[in-house]
Coordinates of C-alpha atoms in Angstrom, one line a residue:
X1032 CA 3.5 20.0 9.1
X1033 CA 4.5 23.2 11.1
X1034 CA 2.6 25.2 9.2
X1035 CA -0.9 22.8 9.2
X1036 CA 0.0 23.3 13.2
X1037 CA 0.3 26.7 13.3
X1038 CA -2.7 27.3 11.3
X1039 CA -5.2 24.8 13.4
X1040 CA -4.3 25.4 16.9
X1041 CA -5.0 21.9 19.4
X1042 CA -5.6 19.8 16.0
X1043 CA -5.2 16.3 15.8
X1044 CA -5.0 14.4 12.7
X1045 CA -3.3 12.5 10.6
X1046 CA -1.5 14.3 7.5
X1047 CA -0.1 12.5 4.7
X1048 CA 2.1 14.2 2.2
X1049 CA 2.4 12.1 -0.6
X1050 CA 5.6 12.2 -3.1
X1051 CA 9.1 10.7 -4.3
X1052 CA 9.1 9.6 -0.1
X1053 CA 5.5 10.0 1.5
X1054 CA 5.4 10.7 4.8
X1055 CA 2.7 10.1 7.1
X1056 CA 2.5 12.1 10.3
X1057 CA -0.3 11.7 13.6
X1058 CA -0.5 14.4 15.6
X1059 CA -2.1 15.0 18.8
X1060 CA -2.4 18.6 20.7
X1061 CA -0.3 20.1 18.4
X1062 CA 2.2 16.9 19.0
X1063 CA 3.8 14.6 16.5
X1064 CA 3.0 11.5 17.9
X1065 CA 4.1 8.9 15.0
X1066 CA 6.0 9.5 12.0
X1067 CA 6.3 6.8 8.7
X1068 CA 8.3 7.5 5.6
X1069 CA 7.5 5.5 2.7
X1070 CA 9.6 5.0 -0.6
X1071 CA 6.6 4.7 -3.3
X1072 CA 7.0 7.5 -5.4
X1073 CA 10.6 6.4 -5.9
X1074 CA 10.3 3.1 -6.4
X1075 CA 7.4 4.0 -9.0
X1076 CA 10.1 5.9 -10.7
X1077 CA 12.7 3.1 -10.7
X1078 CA 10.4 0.6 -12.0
X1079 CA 9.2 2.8 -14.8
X1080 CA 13.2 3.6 -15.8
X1081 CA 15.1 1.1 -15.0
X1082 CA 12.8 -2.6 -14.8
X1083 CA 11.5 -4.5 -17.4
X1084 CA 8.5 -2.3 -16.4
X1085 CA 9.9 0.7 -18.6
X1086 CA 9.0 -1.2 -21.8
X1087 CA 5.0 -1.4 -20.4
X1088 CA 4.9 1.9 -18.6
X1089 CA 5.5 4.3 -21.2
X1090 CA 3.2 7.2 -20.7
X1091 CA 1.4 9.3 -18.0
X1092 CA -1.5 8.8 -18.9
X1093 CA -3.8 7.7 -16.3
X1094 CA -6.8 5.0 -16.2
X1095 CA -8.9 5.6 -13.0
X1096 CA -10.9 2.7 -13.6
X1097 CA -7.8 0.5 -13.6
X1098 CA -6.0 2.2 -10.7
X1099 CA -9.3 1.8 -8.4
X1100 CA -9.4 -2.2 -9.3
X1101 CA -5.7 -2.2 -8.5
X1102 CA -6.0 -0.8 -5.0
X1103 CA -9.2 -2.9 -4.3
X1104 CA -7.3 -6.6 -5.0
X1105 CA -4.0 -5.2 -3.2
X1106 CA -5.9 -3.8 -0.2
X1107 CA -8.1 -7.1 -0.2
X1108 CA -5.0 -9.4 -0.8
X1109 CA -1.8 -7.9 0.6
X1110 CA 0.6 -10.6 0.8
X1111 CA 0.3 -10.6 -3.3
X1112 CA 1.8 -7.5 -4.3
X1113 CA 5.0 -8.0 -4.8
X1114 CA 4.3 -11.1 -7.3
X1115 CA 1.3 -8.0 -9.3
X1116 CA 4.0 -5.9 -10.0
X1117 CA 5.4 -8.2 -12.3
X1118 CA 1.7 -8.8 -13.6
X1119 CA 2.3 -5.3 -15.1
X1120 CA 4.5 -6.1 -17.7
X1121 CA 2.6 -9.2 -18.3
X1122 CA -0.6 -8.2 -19.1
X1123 CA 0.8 -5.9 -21.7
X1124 CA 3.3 -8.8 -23.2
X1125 CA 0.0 -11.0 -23.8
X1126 CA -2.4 -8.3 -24.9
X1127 CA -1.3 -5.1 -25.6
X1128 CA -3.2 -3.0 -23.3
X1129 CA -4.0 1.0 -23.5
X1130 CA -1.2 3.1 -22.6
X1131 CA -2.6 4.2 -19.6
X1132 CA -3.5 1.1 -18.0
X1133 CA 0.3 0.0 -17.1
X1134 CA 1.2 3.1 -15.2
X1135 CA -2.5 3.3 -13.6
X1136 CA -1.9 -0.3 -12.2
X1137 CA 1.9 -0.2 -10.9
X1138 CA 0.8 3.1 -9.0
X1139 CA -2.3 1.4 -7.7
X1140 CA 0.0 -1.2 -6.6
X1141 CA 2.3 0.9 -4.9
X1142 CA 0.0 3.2 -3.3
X1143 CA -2.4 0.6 -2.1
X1144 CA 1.0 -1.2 -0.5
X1145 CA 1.5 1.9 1.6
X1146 CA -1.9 2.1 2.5
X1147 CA -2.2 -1.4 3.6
X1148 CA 1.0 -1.1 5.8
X1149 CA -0.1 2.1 7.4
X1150 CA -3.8 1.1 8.0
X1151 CA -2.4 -1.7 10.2
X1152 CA -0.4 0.3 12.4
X1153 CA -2.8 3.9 12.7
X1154 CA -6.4 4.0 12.6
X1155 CA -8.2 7.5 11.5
X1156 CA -11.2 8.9 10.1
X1157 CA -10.0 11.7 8.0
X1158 CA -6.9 11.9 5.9
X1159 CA -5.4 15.6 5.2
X1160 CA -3.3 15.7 2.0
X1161 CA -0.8 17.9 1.4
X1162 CA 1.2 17.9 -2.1
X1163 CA 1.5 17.4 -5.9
X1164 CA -2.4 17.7 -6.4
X1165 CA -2.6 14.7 -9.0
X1166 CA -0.6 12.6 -6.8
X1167 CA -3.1 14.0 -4.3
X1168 CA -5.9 12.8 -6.5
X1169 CA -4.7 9.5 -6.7
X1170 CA -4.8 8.9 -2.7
X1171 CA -7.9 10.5 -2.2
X1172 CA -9.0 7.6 -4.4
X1173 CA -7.5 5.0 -3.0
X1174 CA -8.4 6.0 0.6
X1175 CA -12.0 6.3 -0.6
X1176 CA -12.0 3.0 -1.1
X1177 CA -10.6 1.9 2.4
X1178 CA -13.7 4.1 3.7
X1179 CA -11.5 6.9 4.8
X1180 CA -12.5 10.2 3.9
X1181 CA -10.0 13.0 3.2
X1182 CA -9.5 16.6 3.0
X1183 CA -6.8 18.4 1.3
X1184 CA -4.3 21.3 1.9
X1185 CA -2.2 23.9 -0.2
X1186 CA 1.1 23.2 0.3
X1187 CA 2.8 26.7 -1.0
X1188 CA -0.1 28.3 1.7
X1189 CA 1.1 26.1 4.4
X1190 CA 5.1 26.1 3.7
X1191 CA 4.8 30.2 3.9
X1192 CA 2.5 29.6 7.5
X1193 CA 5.7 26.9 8.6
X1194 CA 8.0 29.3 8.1
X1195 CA 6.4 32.0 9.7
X1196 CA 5.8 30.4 12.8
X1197 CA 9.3 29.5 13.0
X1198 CA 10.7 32.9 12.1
X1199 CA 8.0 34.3 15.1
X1200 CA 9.6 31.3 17.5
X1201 CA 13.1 32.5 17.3
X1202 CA 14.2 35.8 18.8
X1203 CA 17.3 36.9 16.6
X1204 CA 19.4 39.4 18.2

């Protein structure tokens, strides 16, 4: 964040950076304005170990197609997540589906939870990711689909800008 800041003087935006906790930041005049932390990339990671999920979500591999219908139903029904997560390991229990379709859906479930949640609290135009740039992938996808467009940023580039501006900040005796 500090270092998006110090590289676009008197932005405003809203940054997500996307990971085990993906955080979502607005910021105005150089201001953080709101701040939400999200738990998706961990709980992806608990419910491919240590569910019944583990025994469906076995690769990653990943299925575009499938992710991009996931985040379509979730964003269009919300209130049925929770209950699709289970639909996971069912789908694969009554036809063994390709590899890359269970992992594709729980992710598009998860991510599309996020978005849902955070698209009724902010509103924005453009999305500027910062991270993992597969994970990155994977929201620019799904934020396509809410109409959102999105741009994205290096995080090594911006970590070195962050800690530069705070090194030039401090005076050190």
């Amino acid at each position: 964040m500090a270092g998006l800041v110090s590289n676009r003087k008197n932005w405003n935006g809203t940054l997500c950076l996307p990971g085990t906790h993906s955080k979502w930041v607005q910021v105005a005049d150089n201001q953080v304005t709101a701040f939400q932390t999200y738990m998706t990339g961990e709980l992806f990671a608990v419910c491919k170990r240590a569910t019944v999920l583990q025994h469906s979500v076995r690769t990653d591999a990943f299925s575009i197609d499938v992710f991009e219908e996931t985040v379509k139903n979730i964003l269009q029904h919300p209130e049925h997540a929770a209950a699709q997560v289970f639909t996971v390991r069912a789908k694969d229990l009554l036809a063994p589906t390709v590899p890359a379709d269970a992992g594709s859906r729980l992710s598009g479930i998860l991510i599309a939870m996020e978005l849902a949640s955070i698209r009724a609290k902010w509103t924005f135009d453009t999305v500027t990711l910062v991270g993992d740039p597969a994970l990155c992938q994977r929201y620019r996808q799904a934020l396509r689909l809410t109409g959102v467009s999105t741009e994205t940023a290096d995080a090594k580039a911006l970590t070195i800008a962050g800690l530069t501006a705070a090194r030039h900040s401090h005076v050190i005796a």
